[in-house]
Short mmCIF file of C-alpha atoms in Angstrom, two decimals:
data_model
loop_
_atom_site.label_atom_id
_atom_site.label_comp_id
_atom_site.label_asym_id
_atom_site.label_seq_id
_atom_site.Cartn_x
_atom_site.Cartn_y
_atom_site.Cartn_z
CA MET A 42 0.00 0.00 0.00
CA ILE A 43 2.97 2.32 0.57
CA GLU A 44 4.86 3.64 -2.46
CA THR A 45 8.04 5.41 -1.39
CA TYR A 46 9.53 8.08 -3.64
CA SER A 47 13.10 9.08 -2.95
CA GLU A 48 14.39 12.27 -4.54
CA GLU A 49 15.95 10.18 -7.32
CA ARG A 50 12.81 8.14 -8.00
CA LEU A 51 10.74 11.30 -8.10
CA LYS A 52 13.06 12.81 -10.71
CA THR A 53 12.78 9.78 -12.99
CA SER A 54 9.06 9.08 -12.48
CA GLU A 55 7.06 9.01 -15.70
CA PRO A 56 4.23 11.57 -16.11
CA GLY A 57 0.98 10.18 -14.73
CA ALA A 58 2.61 7.29 -12.84
CA ILE A 59 2.09 8.74 -9.38
CA GLY A 60 -1.50 9.67 -10.18
CA ALA A 61 -2.23 6.12 -11.27
CA LYS A 62 -0.87 4.75 -8.00
CA LEU A 63 -3.02 7.18 -6.03
CA GLU A 64 -6.12 5.97 -7.85
CA GLU A 65 -5.12 2.36 -7.17
CA GLY A 66 -5.24 3.09 -3.44
CA ARG A 67 -1.57 3.66 -2.66
CA ILE A 68 -0.11 6.06 -0.13
CA ILE A 69 2.66 8.05 -1.82
CA HIS A 70 5.43 8.56 0.73
CA PHE A 71 8.29 11.05 0.52
CA PRO A 72 11.02 10.38 3.14
CA ILE A 73 12.24 13.90 2.41
CA CYS A 74 9.47 16.43 1.85
CA PRO A 75 9.67 17.39 -1.85
CA ILE A 76 8.55 20.99 -1.40
CA LYS A 77 9.98 23.97 0.41
CA LEU A 78 8.60 24.22 3.94
CA PRO A 79 8.04 27.22 6.22
CA THR A 80 11.23 28.45 7.84
CA ASP A 81 12.45 26.92 11.10
CA LYS A 82 11.46 30.12 12.88
CA GLU A 83 7.94 30.01 11.45
CA LEU A 84 7.52 26.35 12.36
CA GLN A 85 8.74 27.01 15.90
CA GLN A 86 6.14 29.76 16.22
CA LEU A 87 3.39 27.44 14.99
CA ARG A 88 4.38 24.71 17.44
CA ARG A 89 4.80 27.02 20.41
CA ILE A 90 1.88 29.40 20.05
CA LEU A 91 -0.98 27.64 18.30
CA PRO A 92 -1.77 24.80 20.74
CA LYS A 93 -2.59 27.48 23.32
CA GLN A 94 -4.87 29.45 20.99
CA LEU A 95 -6.80 26.63 19.31
CA LYS A 96 -10.55 27.20 19.19
CA GLN A 97 -11.53 24.36 16.85
CA LYS A 98 -10.21 20.92 15.91
CA ASN A 99 -7.61 22.40 13.56
CA ILE A 100 -6.43 25.78 12.32
CA SER A 101 -7.30 26.15 8.63
CA PHE A 102 -6.98 28.63 5.81
CA HIS A 103 -10.15 28.63 3.68
CA PRO A 104 -9.37 30.05 0.22
CA GLU A 105 -13.05 30.47 -0.68
CA MET A 106 -13.39 32.93 2.22
CA ASN A 107 -9.76 34.11 2.30
CA LYS A 108 -9.82 33.57 6.06
CA VAL A 109 -8.13 31.55 8.78
CA ARG A 110 -10.52 29.66 11.04
CA GLY A 111 -9.87 27.84 14.29
CA LEU A 112 -7.99 30.52 16.20
CA ASP A 113 -9.24 32.49 19.16
CA LYS A 114 -10.73 35.71 17.78
CA ASN A 115 -8.28 37.77 19.83
CA SER A 116 -5.23 35.94 18.52
CA GLN A 117 -2.29 38.14 17.63
CA VAL A 118 -0.82 35.64 15.18
CA SER A 119 -3.63 35.35 12.62
CA ASN A 120 -1.70 37.23 9.94
CA LEU A 121 1.39 35.07 10.44
CA VAL A 122 -0.63 31.85 10.31
CA LYS A 123 -2.45 33.00 7.17
CA LYS A 124 0.84 33.84 5.44
CA ILE A 125 2.35 30.45 6.30
CA LEU A 126 -0.71 28.45 5.20
CA VAL A 127 -1.26 30.44 1.99
CA ASN A 128 2.37 29.96 0.99
CA HIS A 129 2.28 26.26 1.83
CA SER A 130 -0.91 25.76 -0.18
CA ALA A 131 0.66 27.44 -3.21
CA ARG A 132 3.81 25.32 -2.99
CA VAL A 133 1.86 22.07 -2.71
CA SER A 134 -0.40 23.09 -5.62
CA ASN A 135 2.59 23.84 -7.84
CA PHE A 136 4.18 20.51 -6.95
CA LEU A 137 0.97 18.59 -7.71
CA LYS A 138 0.46 20.36 -11.03
CA LYS A 139 3.88 19.08 -12.08
CA GLN A 140 3.61 15.56 -10.65
CA LEU A 141 -0.05 14.82 -11.45
CA PRO A 142 -0.54 16.01 -15.06
CA GLY A 143 -4.12 15.59 -16.12
CA LEU A 144 -5.31 14.52 -12.69
CA PHE A 145 -4.69 17.86 -10.98
CA ASP A 146 -5.38 20.15 -13.96
CA HIS A 147 -8.91 21.08 -12.84
CA ALA A 148 -8.58 20.46 -9.13
CA LEU A 149 -10.47 22.60 -6.65
CA VAL A 150 -7.93 23.69 -4.03
CA GLY A 151 -9.48 23.48 -0.59
CA THR A 152 -8.31 24.13 2.93
CA CYS A 153 -4.73 24.16 4.11
CA SER A 154 -4.53 23.44 7.81
CA PHE A 155 -2.15 22.99 10.71
CA ARG A 156 -2.89 20.33 13.31
CA PRO A 157 -1.15 21.52 16.50
CA ILE A 158 -2.56 19.06 19.06
CA GLU A 159 -1.35 15.55 19.93
CA GLU A 160 -3.84 13.21 18.26
CA ARG A 161 -3.66 10.45 20.86
CA ASN A 162 -6.37 10.59 23.55
CA ARG A 163 -8.03 13.82 22.39
CA ASN A 164 -11.40 12.47 23.60
CA LEU A 165 -13.29 13.86 20.61
CA LYS A 166 -16.71 12.55 19.62
CA PRO A 167 -16.34 9.47 17.40
CA HIS A 168 -17.40 11.18 14.17
CA ALA A 169 -14.78 13.89 14.72
CA SER A 170 -11.97 11.66 15.96
CA ASN A 171 -8.91 11.08 13.80
CA GLU A 172 -7.93 8.09 15.97
CA LEU A 173 -10.67 5.88 14.50
CA ILE A 174 -10.15 4.25 11.11
CA HIS A 175 -12.38 5.82 8.45
CA ILE A 176 -12.62 7.01 4.89
CA ASP A 177 -13.14 10.73 4.26
CA ALA A 178 -16.55 11.92 3.16
CA GLY A 179 -18.33 15.21 2.66
CA ALA A 180 -15.35 17.47 2.02
CA TYR A 181 -16.77 20.78 0.87
CA GLY A 182 -20.37 19.68 0.97
CA ALA A 183 -21.35 17.83 -2.19
CA THR A 184 -18.36 16.30 -3.96
CA ASN A 185 -20.74 14.45 -6.33
CA GLY A 186 -18.13 11.72 -6.74
CA ASP A 187 -15.04 13.91 -7.05
CA ARG A 188 -11.96 12.57 -5.26
CA ILE A 189 -10.50 13.90 -2.00
CA LEU A 190 -6.73 14.35 -2.23
CA ARG A 191 -4.71 15.24 0.85
CA PHE A 192 -1.00 16.08 1.15
CA PHE A 193 0.48 15.83 4.65
CA VAL A 194 3.79 16.93 6.14
CA ASN A 195 4.91 15.87 9.61
CA VAL A 196 6.57 19.06 10.88
CA ASN A 197 7.25 17.65 14.32
CA PRO A 198 11.06 17.71 14.62
CA ASP A 199 11.26 14.72 17.00
CA GLN A 200 8.26 12.39 16.77
CA ASP A 201 6.76 10.15 14.09
CA ARG A 202 3.18 10.63 13.00
CA VAL A 203 1.58 7.20 13.29
CA TRP A 204 -1.24 6.07 11.04
CA ALA A 205 -3.28 2.89 10.81
CA THR A 206 -5.15 1.55 7.78
CA ARG A 207 -7.34 -1.43 6.99
CA GLY A 208 -6.95 -1.13 3.26
CA ALA A 209 -8.73 0.48 0.36
CA PHE A 210 -12.39 1.25 -0.23
CA GLN A 211 -12.82 -1.52 -2.79
CA GLU A 212 -12.11 -4.32 -0.32
CA LEU A 213 -13.96 -2.66 2.57
CA ILE A 214 -17.19 -1.89 0.71
CA ASP A 215 -17.33 -5.46 -0.63
CA TYR A 216 -17.04 -6.90 2.87
CA TYR A 217 -19.10 -4.38 4.87
CA ARG A 218 -21.69 -3.24 2.32
CA VAL A 219 -24.62 -5.01 3.97
CA ALA A 220 -23.59 -4.19 7.55
CA ALA A 221 -23.30 -0.52 6.60
CA GLY A 222 -26.73 -0.51 4.98
CA LEU A 223 -25.34 0.22 1.52
CA ASP A 224 -26.51 -2.89 -0.31
CA SER A 225 -28.52 -2.77 -3.52
CA ILE A 226 -27.32 0.68 -4.62
CA SER A 227 -28.01 1.22 -8.31
CA PRO A 228 -26.66 3.94 -10.65
CA ASP A 229 -29.99 5.74 -10.40
CA ASP A 230 -29.71 5.83 -6.60
CA LEU A 231 -26.61 8.04 -6.87
CA LYS A 232 -28.15 10.52 -9.29
CA LYS A 233 -29.35 13.82 -7.87
CA GLY A 234 -33.11 14.19 -7.90
CA PHE A 235 -35.32 17.26 -8.02
CA LEU A 236 -34.73 18.34 -4.41
CA ASP A 237 -30.96 17.92 -4.62
CA ASN A 238 -30.77 19.78 -7.91
CA SER A 239 -32.98 22.58 -6.60
CA ARG A 240 -30.83 22.99 -3.51
CA SER A 241 -27.65 23.01 -5.60
CA GLN A 242 -29.08 25.68 -7.90
CA ILE A 243 -30.12 27.88 -5.00
CA LEU A 244 -26.76 27.49 -3.29
CA SER A 245 -25.01 28.24 -6.58
CA LEU A 246 -26.90 31.53 -6.77
CA ILE A 247 -25.92 32.34 -3.19
CA ASP A 248 -22.33 31.42 -3.98
CA GLY A 249 -22.40 33.73 -6.99
CA ALA A 250 -23.64 36.53 -4.76
CA GLY A 251 -20.40 36.40 -2.80
CA ILE A 252 -21.26 33.95 -0.01
CA PRO A 253 -18.84 31.10 -0.80
CA VAL A 254 -19.49 29.24 2.44
CA SER A 255 -22.81 28.16 0.92
CA ARG A 256 -20.93 25.40 -0.92
CA VAL A 257 -20.49 23.38 2.28
CA LEU A 258 -24.27 23.21 2.71
CA ASP A 259 -24.76 21.29 -0.54
CA SER A 260 -25.36 17.54 -0.63
CA SER A 261 -25.89 14.64 -2.98
CA PRO A 262 -26.97 10.98 -2.77
CA TYR A 263 -23.34 9.93 -3.28
CA ASP A 264 -22.05 12.11 -0.46
CA ARG A 265 -24.77 10.92 1.90
CA ALA A 266 -23.86 7.30 1.12
CA MET A 267 -20.18 8.01 1.78
CA ARG A 268 -21.01 9.76 5.04
CA LYS A 269 -23.08 6.73 6.03
CA PHE A 270 -20.08 4.45 5.44
CA HIS A 271 -17.76 6.88 7.28
CA ASN A 272 -20.08 6.87 10.28
CA PHE A 273 -20.51 3.09 10.20
CA MET A 274 -16.75 2.61 10.37
CA LYS A 275 -16.32 5.00 13.28
CA ASP A 276 -19.37 3.78 15.18
CA SER A 277 -18.59 0.07 14.87
CA ALA A 278 -16.53 -1.16 17.82
CA LEU A 279 -16.13 -4.49 16.01
CA PHE A 280 -14.72 -2.83 12.88
CA GLN A 281 -12.29 -0.76 14.92
CA SER A 282 -11.13 -3.71 16.99
CA GLU A 283 -10.65 -6.22 14.17
CA SER A 284 -6.98 -6.69 13.28
CA GLU A 285 -7.47 -8.34 9.89
CA ASN A 286 -5.51 -6.43 7.21
CA LYS A 287 -4.71 -3.71 9.73
CA THR A 288 -1.38 -1.99 9.11
CA GLU A 289 0.43 0.61 11.20
CA ILE A 290 2.52 3.20 9.36
CA HIS A 291 5.13 5.55 10.83
CA PHE A 292 5.88 8.84 9.08
CA ALA A 293 9.19 10.28 10.28
CA PRO A 294 9.78 13.93 11.21
CA MET A 295 9.81 16.26 8.19
CA SER A 296 8.58 13.54 5.82
CA ALA A 297 5.51 13.95 3.60
CA TRP A 298 2.83 11.73 2.08
CA MET A 299 -0.25 12.09 -0.08
CA VAL A 300 -3.30 9.91 -0.54
CA LEU A 301 -6.83 9.86 -1.88
CA THR A 302 -8.51 9.74 1.50
CA ASP A 303 -11.92 8.81 0.10
CA THR A 304 -10.27 5.58 -1.05
CA VAL A 305 -7.69 4.63 1.59
CA SER A 306 -8.99 3.94 5.08
CA HIS A 307 -6.90 5.67 7.70
CA ALA A 308 -6.59 6.83 11.28
CA CYS A 309 -4.00 8.96 13.01
CA LEU A 310 -3.06 7.10 16.18
CA SER A 311 -0.54 9.63 17.43
CA GLY A 312 1.40 12.67 16.36
CA GLN A 313 1.52 16.40 16.88
CA HIS A 314 2.23 19.25 14.44
CA CYS A 315 1.16 18.40 10.90
CA LEU A 316 0.45 20.45 7.78
CA ASN A 317 -2.52 19.20 5.74
CA PHE A 318 -3.45 20.35 2.23
CA THR A 319 -6.77 19.31 0.65
CA ALA A 320 -8.03 19.42 -2.93
CA LEU A 321 -10.95 17.90 -4.83
CA ILE A 322 -10.09 16.03 -8.04
CA PRO A 323 -12.86 15.84 -10.68
CA LEU A 324 -13.92 12.25 -11.24
CA GLU A 325 -13.89 12.86 -14.98
CA ASP A 326 -10.13 13.54 -14.81
CA CYS A 327 -9.32 10.15 -13.28
CA GLN A 328 -7.44 7.55 -15.33
CA TYR A 329 -9.31 4.72 -13.61
CA PRO A 330 -12.84 5.91 -12.79
CA GLU A 331 -13.89 2.30 -12.20
CA LEU A 332 -11.75 2.35 -9.03
CA ALA A 333 -13.45 5.47 -7.66
CA PRO A 334 -15.85 5.06 -4.71
CA TYR A 335 -18.66 6.55 -6.81
CA ASN A 336 -18.61 3.48 -9.09
CA LEU A 337 -17.67 0.98 -6.40
CA LEU A 338 -20.71 1.95 -4.32
CA ILE A 339 -22.94 0.52 -7.04
CA ASP A 340 -23.86 -3.03 -6.09
CA ASN A 341 -23.44 -5.17 -9.21
CA LYS A 342 -24.17 -8.47 -7.47
#
């Protein structure tokens, strides 16, 4: 499941090869982060200041609003955090445009966040917990089948960031489809009906009027099905406790990795201080759409 790209392998990689591996459900691992990172001074400031000023689960820059969210409203470091996250988002985007030709050409760049809190024992509600194995669902409201790509960097200078996975969506949906209540899904079941289309049109008008946050209120049958599977995984004590095909992965300090998180199941068992970039990849730009959750949700049995 892990594909490691050294600096040399990255230089000699054929165009489209990394994108194909992402679609196949691989985690692309870079032992040395392939992009320029914030300066040591900036990273030290993030690590020292932000855990004390956290208001939400993470601190995120939202490009659609041009705002940083998650900090105490009286924070004196908002401008610094915004500068760091905006610059990091741009660097990751430029890297992905080069490494994922075709796949990233029409990507919607989403949030860029910093996770300043130790993930282990955060005591969050199950649906919000990163410690429970899950697949991502509902990024930016209605994805309508578009893929969720995340690029992570462990900027902790001393500690690994530890993940766990139980494999890719294809194997999991085949085994847990009935238990999750997702059996007998047909192509028509994933098509947006009158109410969904009406809501999308109204929200599109609101979005055009300069209220971009309206996008997160949108929904679709596909996204509701994915949320149902996400919640099943997190709510099932049996699923979380089963060790079959469970793998633990350690990401060393200052290493990076990227993954389609709607495809690869994952949990963050421990780790503090991580940069996280998110983008949505249009399904129509995928080389292997048959491997996308949108098509795998359809029960052909």
